[in-house]
Amino acid sequence: MNHATDSAVVNYEVRDNIAIISLNSPPVNGLGLPLRQGIQQYFYAASEDPTVKAIVIASSGKLFCGGADITEFSGKLANATPALPALLRELEESQKPIIATINGMALGGGLELALACDYRIALFSAKMGLPEVNLGILPGAGGTQRLPRLAGVETATQMIVSGAPVDANTALASGFIDCIHDESSSFLDAAISYARELLASNAPVKSCAELSVDTSSLPEHFFTDFRQSIARRTRGFYAPEQCIQCIEGACKLPLDKGLALETQLFSKCMTSPQARAQQHLFFAERAATKIPGVSSKTLPRTISSVAIIGAGTMGGGIAMNFANVGIPVILLELKQDALERGLNTIRTNYDISVKRNKITQPQLEQRMALIQGTLTYNSLAGCDLVIEAVFENMDIKKQVFAQLDAVCKPGAILASNTSTLDVNEIAASTSRPQDVIGLHFFSPANVMRLLEIVRGDKTADDVIISTIKMAQRIRKVPVVSGVGWGFIGNRILEPYGREAARLMLEGASPAQIDRVLYDFGLAMGLPSMIDLAGIDVGYLTRQADRDMFYGRDPAYAAICDKLYTLERYGQKTGRGFYIYEGRDKQEDPEIMPLANEIAQEHNIEVREISDKEILERTIYMLINEGAKVLEEGIAYRSSDIDTIYCNGYGFPGHVGGPMHYADEIGLEHVVNTLKQYQETLGDYGKEWFSPAPLLERLVAEGKSFKSLSTAS
Ligand code: T1G
């Protein structure tokens, strides 16, 4: 006997003696209240139906379940009855076996739902994970208690604290799924057959309440050693430690007490500023792909072959991104030896990945085979996308684009990897400005996730959409910028760097500045970052726009310019703000005397500078310039600036980006602090510390940066 009834987000049917509860809440089966209510309603129906002997929980969509509905977190619905933890305990105590049918991604509460079932069958392509830690929280519906019981402490700890999903084979080997099916079209039928086999073999219902965590083979100091192993990567983050404490509890406590501990620590995480920051970034990354005035239904152009002009560090790194996802790449250089050097560097980078077990040797060969070198532009005639990554000089770039304009097929997308030059000027040098765009990769291009997409005035809508989709395909985080000096990232980096250089003249050492910013959560402080990027790179960039900087401040970046004249370019020459010998990095005793000398030349007072002043003058400059970038329309939304800074400049994810941080500490406080420095720093303060008009306006209206986005 078959009968089916449907809720808006859950389908229900009974096939003979198997009840099928099918999640149907696109796009990700988020376990919001309606879905929880639907699951509970049909779980009760199946439990009370005497004809039903087993229950299958499946999904109608491409994935199984993306977890709790994150949009509920800011309201009260997340705990509305049935709350997820309680619902899963009910399922766990079912008298009829429940089989979770994992057809695709099962993440967070989605995997927790599966773990509360009696059995789990996964499609070969499914992936399962508990990524809550990336949202500043922890698995709050039993994941920290059930996964250690089903998969062992080491696998559970690695999955929960890294947030990284595992594939079906790993899940099977770890013991938290029971079987894998290898064909998607017959997957539900296979799950129903599996349910029937379980019934025929009188397979028991199970509950983690009857299991304890097996610690017999756990290394004696496992948790201590694990904490040490993640210390660097999780520095400053709150949630990882809470995750570990839940798992330690699971090793000692019966299930219900462990669940109580998990709920307690989950609540502590949920109310933390870090959780707000990390959840802000989750939605910010997705918002960045929505372009005002461009319909999301705009069809992207096909990108199935790519060419990179220039086989240097950037060009080689860019090429790897495409080869990594199976897209053939033509790498063009002018001379054979340069081309060979570029290809050898790519192979060396892949060799390192093989040594680190990130890829296999066959994968290395597969990827290298996808990268073909050439010395002639004619080889590019059939490419769908060409990315120029040559020297940062407008004349050279124009020559390259003239050649591309002559040989590339109509409709090919012509991109420049420029980091500051005017994309409109480059586009105007071709007969097809509508096909020209900026694709600013960040070094190392095969590692850094951020891709700044620079939209020219004439760039066609479908070129924008095509490059956003392409960015996602090569696992980058795309953010669209308008055309303006430094676009978004380097534009707001400039005043941030300016303050660091000025603070040194006023008496703060490179080490003090680095420590303050590192302790705030930056991956690297400014002097160290400038040494890494190259003091010569910054110097040359400044010379291209001297009036913009030196014209307003004769002491602008003076300490950096002094080091440049001394040919101390940073790590690349073994000496910059620090002295580098191999991996050893030492403070350079000559820096502060040099800075004091320059200070005297410019009548700059040298004094004791507090950590607080260093932090405010650098970070608030990011915020102030970000407000200007917003106001000029270079950035569409403040969260785009946060996405850029957290994915391209090492800004701490647990702070959420400079603009989110400003909303958290209050824009009025930011404006008042800027005005204070405007007064106390004399002419320098008056020149550089005027609050951006948008900041002043928002304060006057009692609004936040976030309110701008929701308004638009
Ligand atoms: N809640 C609410 N909205 C979500 C969501 C979620 N969990 N996941 C995705 N979305 C939205 C997303 O913002 C976008 O919206 C649309 O769905 C498509 O997403 C108790 C408390 C599942 C791998 O962290 O990793 O469970 O922009 O573009 O590329 O322990 O979404 O279209 O308006 O990313 O196909 C834990 C987060 C939650 C998974 C699909 N789960 N999501 O990727 O689509 S906390 C996660 C993802 C939790 C429990 C705890 C991905 C995806 P819009 P998308 P996709």
Coordinates of C-alpha atoms in Angstrom, one line a residue, residues 134-605:
N134 CA 34.1 28.0 10.6
L135 CA 31.1 29.9 11.8
G136 CA 32.6 30.5 15.2
I137 CA 30.4 27.8 16.9
L138 CA 30.5 24.0 17.3
P139 CA 28.2 21.1 16.3
G140 CA 25.3 21.8 18.6
A141 CA 23.0 18.9 17.8
G142 CA 25.0 16.0 19.1
G143 CA 27.9 15.9 16.6
T144 CA 30.6 16.3 19.3
Q145 CA 29.1 13.3 21.2
R146 CA 27.9 10.9 18.4
L147 CA 30.8 11.2 16.0
P148 CA 33.5 10.2 18.6
R149 CA 31.3 7.2 19.4
L150 CA 30.8 6.2 15.8
A151 CA 34.1 7.2 14.2
G152 CA 36.6 7.3 17.1
V153 CA 38.1 10.3 18.9
E154 CA 40.9 11.0 16.4
T155 CA 38.8 11.2 13.3
A156 CA 36.0 13.1 15.1
T157 CA 38.4 15.6 16.6
Q158 CA 40.1 16.2 13.2
M159 CA 36.8 16.7 11.5
I160 CA 35.1 18.9 14.1
V161 CA 38.1 21.2 14.7
S162 CA 39.1 21.5 11.1
G163 CA 35.5 21.8 9.8
A164 CA 36.7 20.0 6.7
P165 CA 34.4 17.5 5.0
V166 CA 35.4 13.9 4.2
D167 CA 34.4 11.8 1.2
A168 CA 32.3 8.7 1.4
N169 CA 35.2 6.2 1.4
T170 CA 36.8 8.0 4.3
A171 CA 33.5 8.0 6.2
L172 CA 33.1 4.3 5.5
A173 CA 36.6 3.5 6.6
S174 CA 36.1 5.7 9.8
G175 CA 33.0 3.7 10.6
F176 CA 30.3 6.4 10.7
I177 CA 28.6 5.3 7.5
D178 CA 27.6 1.7 6.8
C179 CA 27.7 1.4 3.1
I180 CA 28.2 3.2 -0.2
H181 CA 26.1 3.1 -3.4
D182 CA 27.9 3.8 -6.7
E183 CA 25.1 5.0 -8.9
S184 CA 23.1 8.2 -8.3
S185 CA 19.9 7.4 -10.4
S186 CA 19.1 4.3 -8.4
F187 CA 20.2 5.6 -5.1
L188 CA 16.8 5.9 -3.4
D189 CA 15.9 2.4 -4.6
A190 CA 19.2 1.1 -3.3
A191 CA 18.5 2.8 0.1
I192 CA 15.0 1.1 0.2
S193 CA 16.5 -2.2 -0.6
Y194 CA 19.1 -1.7 2.1
A195 CA 16.3 -1.0 4.6
R196 CA 14.6 -4.2 3.6
E197 CA 17.8 -6.2 4.0
L198 CA 18.2 -4.7 7.5
L199 CA 14.6 -5.8 8.3
A200 CA 15.2 -9.2 6.9
S201 CA 18.3 -9.7 9.0
N202 CA 16.5 -8.3 12.1
A203 CA 19.2 -5.6 12.3
P204 CA 18.7 -3.8 15.6
V205 CA 17.8 -0.2 16.2
K206 CA 20.7 1.6 17.6
S207 CA 21.3 4.6 19.9
C208 CA 24.5 6.3 20.8
A209 CA 23.2 6.4 24.3
E210 CA 24.2 2.8 24.5
L211 CA 27.7 3.5 23.1
S212 CA 30.7 4.9 25.0
V213 CA 33.7 6.4 23.3
D214 CA 36.5 3.9 22.7
T215 CA 39.6 5.5 24.1
S216 CA 41.5 2.2 24.5
S217 CA 43.8 3.0 21.6
L218 CA 43.9 6.8 22.1
P219 CA 47.5 8.1 22.5
E220 CA 48.0 9.1 26.2
H221 CA 48.5 12.8 25.5
F222 CA 46.3 13.0 22.4
F223 CA 44.4 16.1 23.4
T224 CA 47.5 18.0 24.6
D225 CA 49.4 17.1 21.4
F226 CA 46.3 18.0 19.2
R227 CA 46.0 21.4 20.9
Q228 CA 49.7 22.1 20.1
S229 CA 49.3 20.9 16.5
I230 CA 46.5 23.4 15.8
A231 CA 47.8 26.3 17.9
R232 CA 49.2 28.4 15.1
R233 CA 46.3 27.9 12.7
T234 CA 43.6 28.6 15.3
R235 CA 45.5 31.4 17.1
G236 CA 42.9 33.9 18.5
F237 CA 39.9 31.8 17.6
Y238 CA 37.5 30.8 20.5
A239 CA 35.5 27.9 19.0
P240 CA 38.2 25.3 18.4
E241 CA 39.0 25.0 22.1
Q242 CA 35.3 24.6 22.9
C243 CA 35.0 21.9 20.3
I244 CA 37.8 20.0 21.9
Q245 CA 36.3 20.3 25.4
C246 CA 33.0 18.8 24.1
I247 CA 34.9 15.8 22.7
E248 CA 36.9 15.4 25.9
G249 CA 33.5 15.4 27.7
A250 CA 32.2 12.7 25.3
C251 CA 35.2 10.5 26.3
K252 CA 34.0 10.7 30.0
L253 CA 30.3 11.4 30.1
P254 CA 27.2 9.4 29.2
L255 CA 25.4 10.7 26.1
D256 CA 22.8 12.9 27.8
K257 CA 25.4 14.6 30.1
G258 CA 27.7 15.0 27.1
L259 CA 24.9 16.6 25.1
A260 CA 24.2 19.0 28.0
L261 CA 27.9 20.0 28.0
E262 CA 27.7 20.5 24.3
T263 CA 24.6 22.7 24.5
Q264 CA 26.3 24.8 27.2
L265 CA 29.5 25.4 25.2
F266 CA 27.5 25.8 22.0
S267 CA 25.5 28.7 23.6
K268 CA 28.8 30.3 24.8
C269 CA 30.1 30.2 21.3
M270 CA 26.8 31.3 19.7
T271 CA 26.8 34.6 21.7
S272 CA 30.4 35.4 21.0
P273 CA 31.5 38.4 18.8
Q274 CA 33.6 35.9 16.9
A275 CA 30.5 33.9 15.9
R276 CA 28.9 37.1 14.6
A277 CA 32.1 37.9 12.7
Q278 CA 32.5 34.5 11.1
Q279 CA 28.8 34.2 10.2
H280 CA 29.1 37.7 8.7
L281 CA 31.9 36.5 6.5
F282 CA 30.0 33.4 5.4
F283 CA 27.2 35.6 4.0
A284 CA 29.6 38.3 2.8
E285 CA 31.4 35.9 0.6
R286 CA 28.1 34.9 -1.1
A287 CA 26.8 38.5 -1.3
A288 CA 30.0 39.5 -3.2
T289 CA 28.8 37.4 -6.2
K290 CA 25.7 39.5 -6.5
I291 CA 26.3 42.5 -8.8
P292 CA 23.9 45.4 -8.6
G293 CA 22.2 45.9 -12.0
V294 CA 23.4 42.6 -13.3
S295 CA 20.8 39.8 -13.3
S296 CA 22.0 36.6 -11.7
K297 CA 20.3 34.9 -14.7
T298 CA 22.9 36.5 -17.1
L299 CA 24.3 33.6 -19.0
P300 CA 28.1 33.3 -18.6
R301 CA 30.4 32.7 -21.6
T302 CA 31.9 29.3 -21.9
I303 CA 35.5 29.2 -20.5
S304 CA 37.0 25.9 -21.5
S305 CA 40.5 27.0 -22.6
V306 CA 42.7 29.7 -21.0
A307 CA 45.9 31.5 -21.8
I308 CA 48.2 33.3 -19.5
I309 CA 50.6 35.9 -20.8
G310 CA 53.8 35.9 -18.8
A311 CA 55.3 32.8 -17.1
G312 CA 56.7 34.7 -14.1
T313 CA 55.7 34.1 -10.5
M314 CA 52.2 35.4 -11.0
G315 CA 51.6 33.9 -14.4
G316 CA 52.8 30.5 -13.3
G317 CA 50.7 30.6 -10.2
I318 CA 47.6 31.7 -12.1
A319 CA 48.1 28.9 -14.6
M320 CA 48.2 26.3 -11.8
N321 CA 44.7 27.4 -10.7
F322 CA 43.2 26.3 -14.0
A323 CA 45.2 23.1 -14.4
N324 CA 44.2 22.2 -10.9
V325 CA 40.6 22.0 -12.0
G326 CA 41.3 20.3 -15.3
I327 CA 41.2 23.4 -17.6
P328 CA 43.9 23.4 -20.3
V329 CA 46.2 26.4 -20.2
I330 CA 48.5 27.9 -22.7
L331 CA 51.4 29.8 -21.1
L332 CA 53.0 32.4 -23.4
E333 CA 56.4 33.9 -22.9
L334 CA 58.6 35.9 -25.3
K335 CA 61.8 33.8 -24.9
Q336 CA 62.3 30.1 -24.6
D337 CA 64.5 30.3 -21.5
A338 CA 61.9 32.4 -19.6
L339 CA 59.2 29.9 -20.7
E340 CA 61.2 26.9 -19.5
R341 CA 62.0 28.7 -16.2
G342 CA 58.3 29.3 -15.7
L343 CA 57.3 25.7 -16.4
N344 CA 60.0 24.4 -14.2
T345 CA 58.8 26.7 -11.3
I346 CA 55.3 25.3 -11.8
R347 CA 56.6 21.7 -11.7
T348 CA 58.7 22.5 -8.5
N349 CA 55.5 23.9 -6.9
Y350 CA 53.6 20.8 -7.7
D351 CA 56.6 18.6 -6.5
I352 CA 56.2 20.3 -3.1
S353 CA 52.5 19.5 -3.1
V354 CA 53.3 15.9 -3.8
K355 CA 55.9 15.8 -1.0
R356 CA 53.2 17.2 1.4
N357 CA 50.7 14.5 0.2
K358 CA 48.4 17.2 -1.1
I359 CA 48.4 15.7 -4.6
T360 CA 49.7 12.4 -6.1
Q361 CA 52.4 12.1 -8.7
P362 CA 49.9 11.1 -11.4
Q363 CA 47.9 14.2 -10.5
L364 CA 51.1 16.2 -10.9
E365 CA 51.7 14.8 -14.4
Q366 CA 48.0 15.3 -15.3
R367 CA 48.2 18.9 -14.4
M368 CA 51.5 19.6 -16.0
A369 CA 50.2 18.0 -19.2
L370 CA 47.4 20.6 -19.2
I371 CA 49.9 23.5 -19.2
Q372 CA 51.4 24.0 -22.7
G373 CA 54.0 26.6 -23.3
T374 CA 54.2 28.8 -26.4
L375 CA 56.2 31.7 -27.8
T376 CA 53.6 32.9 -30.4
Y377 CA 50.4 34.9 -29.9
N378 CA 48.8 32.9 -32.7
S379 CA 48.5 30.0 -30.3
L380 CA 46.0 31.9 -28.3
A381 CA 43.5 32.3 -31.2
G382 CA 41.0 29.8 -29.8
C383 CA 41.2 30.6 -26.1
D384 CA 38.0 31.7 -24.3
L385 CA 39.9 33.7 -21.6
V386 CA 43.3 35.3 -21.7
I387 CA 44.9 36.7 -18.6
E388 CA 47.9 39.1 -19.0
A389 CA 50.4 38.9 -16.1
V390 CA 53.3 40.9 -17.4
F391 CA 55.4 43.7 -15.8
E392 CA 53.3 46.4 -14.1
N393 CA 53.8 49.0 -16.8
M394 CA 51.0 50.5 -18.8
D395 CA 52.9 50.7 -22.1
I396 CA 53.9 47.1 -21.9
K397 CA 50.3 46.0 -21.0
K398 CA 49.0 48.1 -23.9
Q399 CA 51.3 46.3 -26.3
V400 CA 50.1 43.0 -25.0
F401 CA 46.5 43.9 -25.4
A402 CA 47.1 45.2 -28.9
Q403 CA 48.4 41.7 -29.8
L404 CA 45.5 40.0 -28.1
D405 CA 43.0 42.2 -29.9
A406 CA 44.6 41.1 -33.2
V407 CA 44.7 37.4 -32.6
C408 CA 42.0 36.4 -30.1
K409 CA 38.6 35.2 -31.4
P410 CA 35.5 37.4 -31.0
G411 CA 34.0 37.0 -27.5
A412 CA 37.2 35.9 -25.9
I413 CA 37.6 37.6 -22.5
L414 CA 40.7 39.6 -22.2
A415 CA 41.9 40.2 -18.6
S416 CA 44.7 42.0 -16.9
N417 CA 46.2 40.9 -13.6
T418 CA 47.2 44.5 -12.9
S419 CA 47.2 45.4 -9.2
T420 CA 46.6 49.2 -9.6
L421 CA 46.7 50.3 -13.3
D422 CA 43.7 51.8 -15.0
V423 CA 41.7 48.9 -16.5
N424 CA 39.6 51.5 -18.5
E425 CA 42.8 52.7 -20.2
I426 CA 43.9 49.2 -21.0
A427 CA 40.4 48.4 -22.4
A428 CA 40.4 51.6 -24.5
S429 CA 43.6 50.4 -26.2
T430 CA 41.6 47.5 -27.8
S431 CA 38.7 47.4 -30.2
R432 CA 36.7 45.4 -27.7
P433 CA 36.5 47.2 -24.4
Q434 CA 33.4 45.3 -23.5
D435 CA 35.5 42.1 -23.3
V436 CA 38.2 43.6 -21.1
I437 CA 38.3 43.1 -17.3
G438 CA 40.8 43.1 -14.4
L439 CA 41.5 39.8 -12.7
H440 CA 43.8 40.8 -9.8
F441 CA 45.2 37.6 -8.3
F442 CA 47.1 37.7 -5.0
S443 CA 50.6 36.2 -4.6
P444 CA 51.1 33.3 -4.3
A445 CA 48.4 33.1 -7.0
N446 CA 48.0 29.3 -6.6
V447 CA 47.4 29.7 -2.9
M448 CA 45.6 32.9 -2.0
R449 CA 41.8 32.5 -2.3
L450 CA 41.0 36.2 -3.1
L451 CA 40.4 37.3 -6.7
E452 CA 39.6 41.0 -7.1
I453 CA 37.6 41.3 -10.3
V454 CA 37.9 44.9 -11.7
R455 CA 34.9 46.0 -13.7
G456 CA 35.8 48.5 -16.5
D457 CA 33.3 51.2 -17.4
K458 CA 32.6 49.2 -20.6
T459 CA 32.9 45.7 -19.4
A460 CA 29.9 43.6 -20.5
D461 CA 27.6 42.2 -17.9
D462 CA 28.2 38.6 -19.1
V463 CA 31.9 39.1 -18.8
I464 CA 31.4 40.0 -15.1
I465 CA 29.2 37.0 -14.5
S466 CA 31.6 34.7 -16.5
T467 CA 34.6 35.7 -14.4
I468 CA 32.7 35.3 -11.1
K469 CA 31.6 31.8 -12.1
M470 CA 35.2 31.1 -13.3
A471 CA 36.6 32.3 -10.0
Q472 CA 34.3 30.0 -8.0
R473 CA 35.3 27.1 -10.4
I474 CA 39.0 27.6 -9.6
R475 CA 38.1 27.8 -5.9
K476 CA 38.7 31.5 -5.5
V477 CA 36.7 34.1 -3.6
P478 CA 35.6 36.7 -6.1
V479 CA 34.9 40.3 -5.2
V480 CA 34.1 42.9 -7.9
S481 CA 35.8 46.3 -7.7
G482 CA 35.3 49.5 -9.7
V483 CA 38.3 51.2 -11.4
G484 CA 40.3 53.4 -9.1
W485 CA 43.8 53.6 -7.7
G486 CA 44.5 50.3 -5.9
F487 CA 40.9 49.1 -6.6
I488 CA 39.7 48.1 -3.1
G489 CA 42.4 46.0 -1.4
N490 CA 45.6 48.0 -2.1
R491 CA 43.6 51.2 -2.0
I492 CA 42.8 50.8 1.7
L493 CA 46.2 49.1 2.4
E494 CA 47.9 52.4 1.4
P495 CA 46.9 54.6 4.4
Y496 CA 47.3 51.6 6.7
G497 CA 50.9 51.2 5.5
R498 CA 51.4 55.0 5.6
E499 CA 50.5 55.0 9.3
A500 CA 53.0 52.2 10.1
A501 CA 55.8 54.1 8.3
R502 CA 54.9 57.4 10.1
L503 CA 54.6 55.7 13.5
M504 CA 58.3 54.6 13.1
L505 CA 59.3 58.2 12.6
E506 CA 57.4 59.1 15.7
G507 CA 59.2 56.4 17.8
A508 CA 57.4 53.1 17.4
S509 CA 59.8 50.3 16.4
P510 CA 58.9 47.8 13.6
A511 CA 58.8 45.1 16.2
Q512 CA 56.3 47.0 18.3
I513 CA 54.0 47.7 15.4
D514 CA 54.2 44.1 14.2
R515 CA 53.5 42.8 17.7
V516 CA 50.4 45.0 18.1
L517 CA 48.9 44.0 14.8
Y518 CA 49.8 40.3 15.2
D519 CA 48.2 40.2 18.6
F520 CA 45.1 41.8 17.1
G521 CA 45.0 38.8 14.9
L522 CA 46.7 39.9 11.6
A523 CA 48.6 37.0 10.1
M524 CA 51.5 39.4 9.8
G525 CA 52.2 43.0 11.0
L526 CA 52.9 45.7 8.5
P527 CA 56.7 46.0 8.6
S528 CA 57.0 42.2 8.2
M529 CA 54.5 42.3 5.4
I530 CA 56.3 45.1 3.6
D531 CA 59.6 43.1 4.0
L532 CA 57.8 40.1 2.4
A533 CA 56.2 42.0 -0.4
G534 CA 59.4 43.9 -1.2
I535 CA 60.3 47.5 -0.2
D536 CA 61.2 48.0 -3.8
V537 CA 57.7 47.0 -5.0
G538 CA 56.1 49.6 -2.7
Y539 CA 58.7 52.2 -3.7
L540 CA 58.1 51.8 -7.5
T541 CA 54.3 51.9 -7.0
R542 CA 54.5 55.1 -5.1
Q543 CA 56.7 56.8 -7.8
A544 CA 54.0 56.2 -10.4
D545 CA 51.7 58.5 -8.4
R546 CA 54.0 60.7 -6.4
D547 CA 51.7 63.7 -6.2
M548 CA 49.0 61.7 -4.7
F549 CA 51.3 60.9 -1.7
Y550 CA 54.4 63.0 -1.4
G551 CA 52.6 66.1 -2.6
R552 CA 50.6 66.0 0.6
D553 CA 53.3 64.9 3.0
P554 CA 57.0 65.4 2.4
A555 CA 57.8 62.8 5.0
Y556 CA 55.5 60.3 3.2
A557 CA 56.9 56.7 3.6
A558 CA 60.3 58.3 4.2
I559 CA 61.7 55.3 6.2
C560 CA 60.7 53.0 3.3
D561 CA 62.3 55.2 0.7
K562 CA 65.4 55.4 2.8
L563 CA 65.7 51.6 2.9
Y564 CA 65.1 51.5 -0.8
T565 CA 68.1 53.9 -1.4
L566 CA 70.1 51.6 0.8
E567 CA 69.0 48.7 -1.4
R568 CA 67.4 47.0 1.6
Y569 CA 64.4 45.6 -0.1
G570 CA 63.4 43.2 2.7
Q571 CA 63.4 39.4 2.6
K572 CA 64.6 39.3 -1.0
T573 CA 67.8 41.1 -0.1
G574 CA 68.1 39.6 3.4
R575 CA 67.6 43.0 5.0
G576 CA 64.7 45.5 5.2
F577 CA 63.0 46.4 8.5
Y578 CA 64.5 43.2 9.8
I579 CA 67.7 41.2 9.1
Y580 CA 67.1 37.8 7.6
E581 CA 69.6 35.0 7.7
G582 CA 67.9 31.8 6.3
R583 CA 64.7 31.4 8.3
D584 CA 66.1 33.5 11.1
K585 CA 64.7 37.0 11.4
Q586 CA 66.3 39.6 13.7
E587 CA 65.4 43.3 14.5
D588 CA 67.8 45.6 12.7
P589 CA 69.4 48.0 15.3
E590 CA 69.9 50.6 12.5
I591 CA 66.2 51.1 11.8
M592 CA 65.2 53.4 14.7
P593 CA 68.3 55.6 14.4
L594 CA 67.5 56.0 10.7
A595 CA 63.9 56.8 11.6
N596 CA 65.0 59.3 14.2
E597 CA 67.3 61.0 11.7
I598 CA 64.5 61.4 9.2
A599 CA 62.2 62.6 12.0
Q600 CA 64.7 65.4 12.9
E601 CA 65.0 66.4 9.2
H602 CA 61.2 66.8 9.2
N603 CA 60.8 68.3 12.7
I604 CA 58.8 65.3 13.8
E605 CA 58.5 64.8 17.5

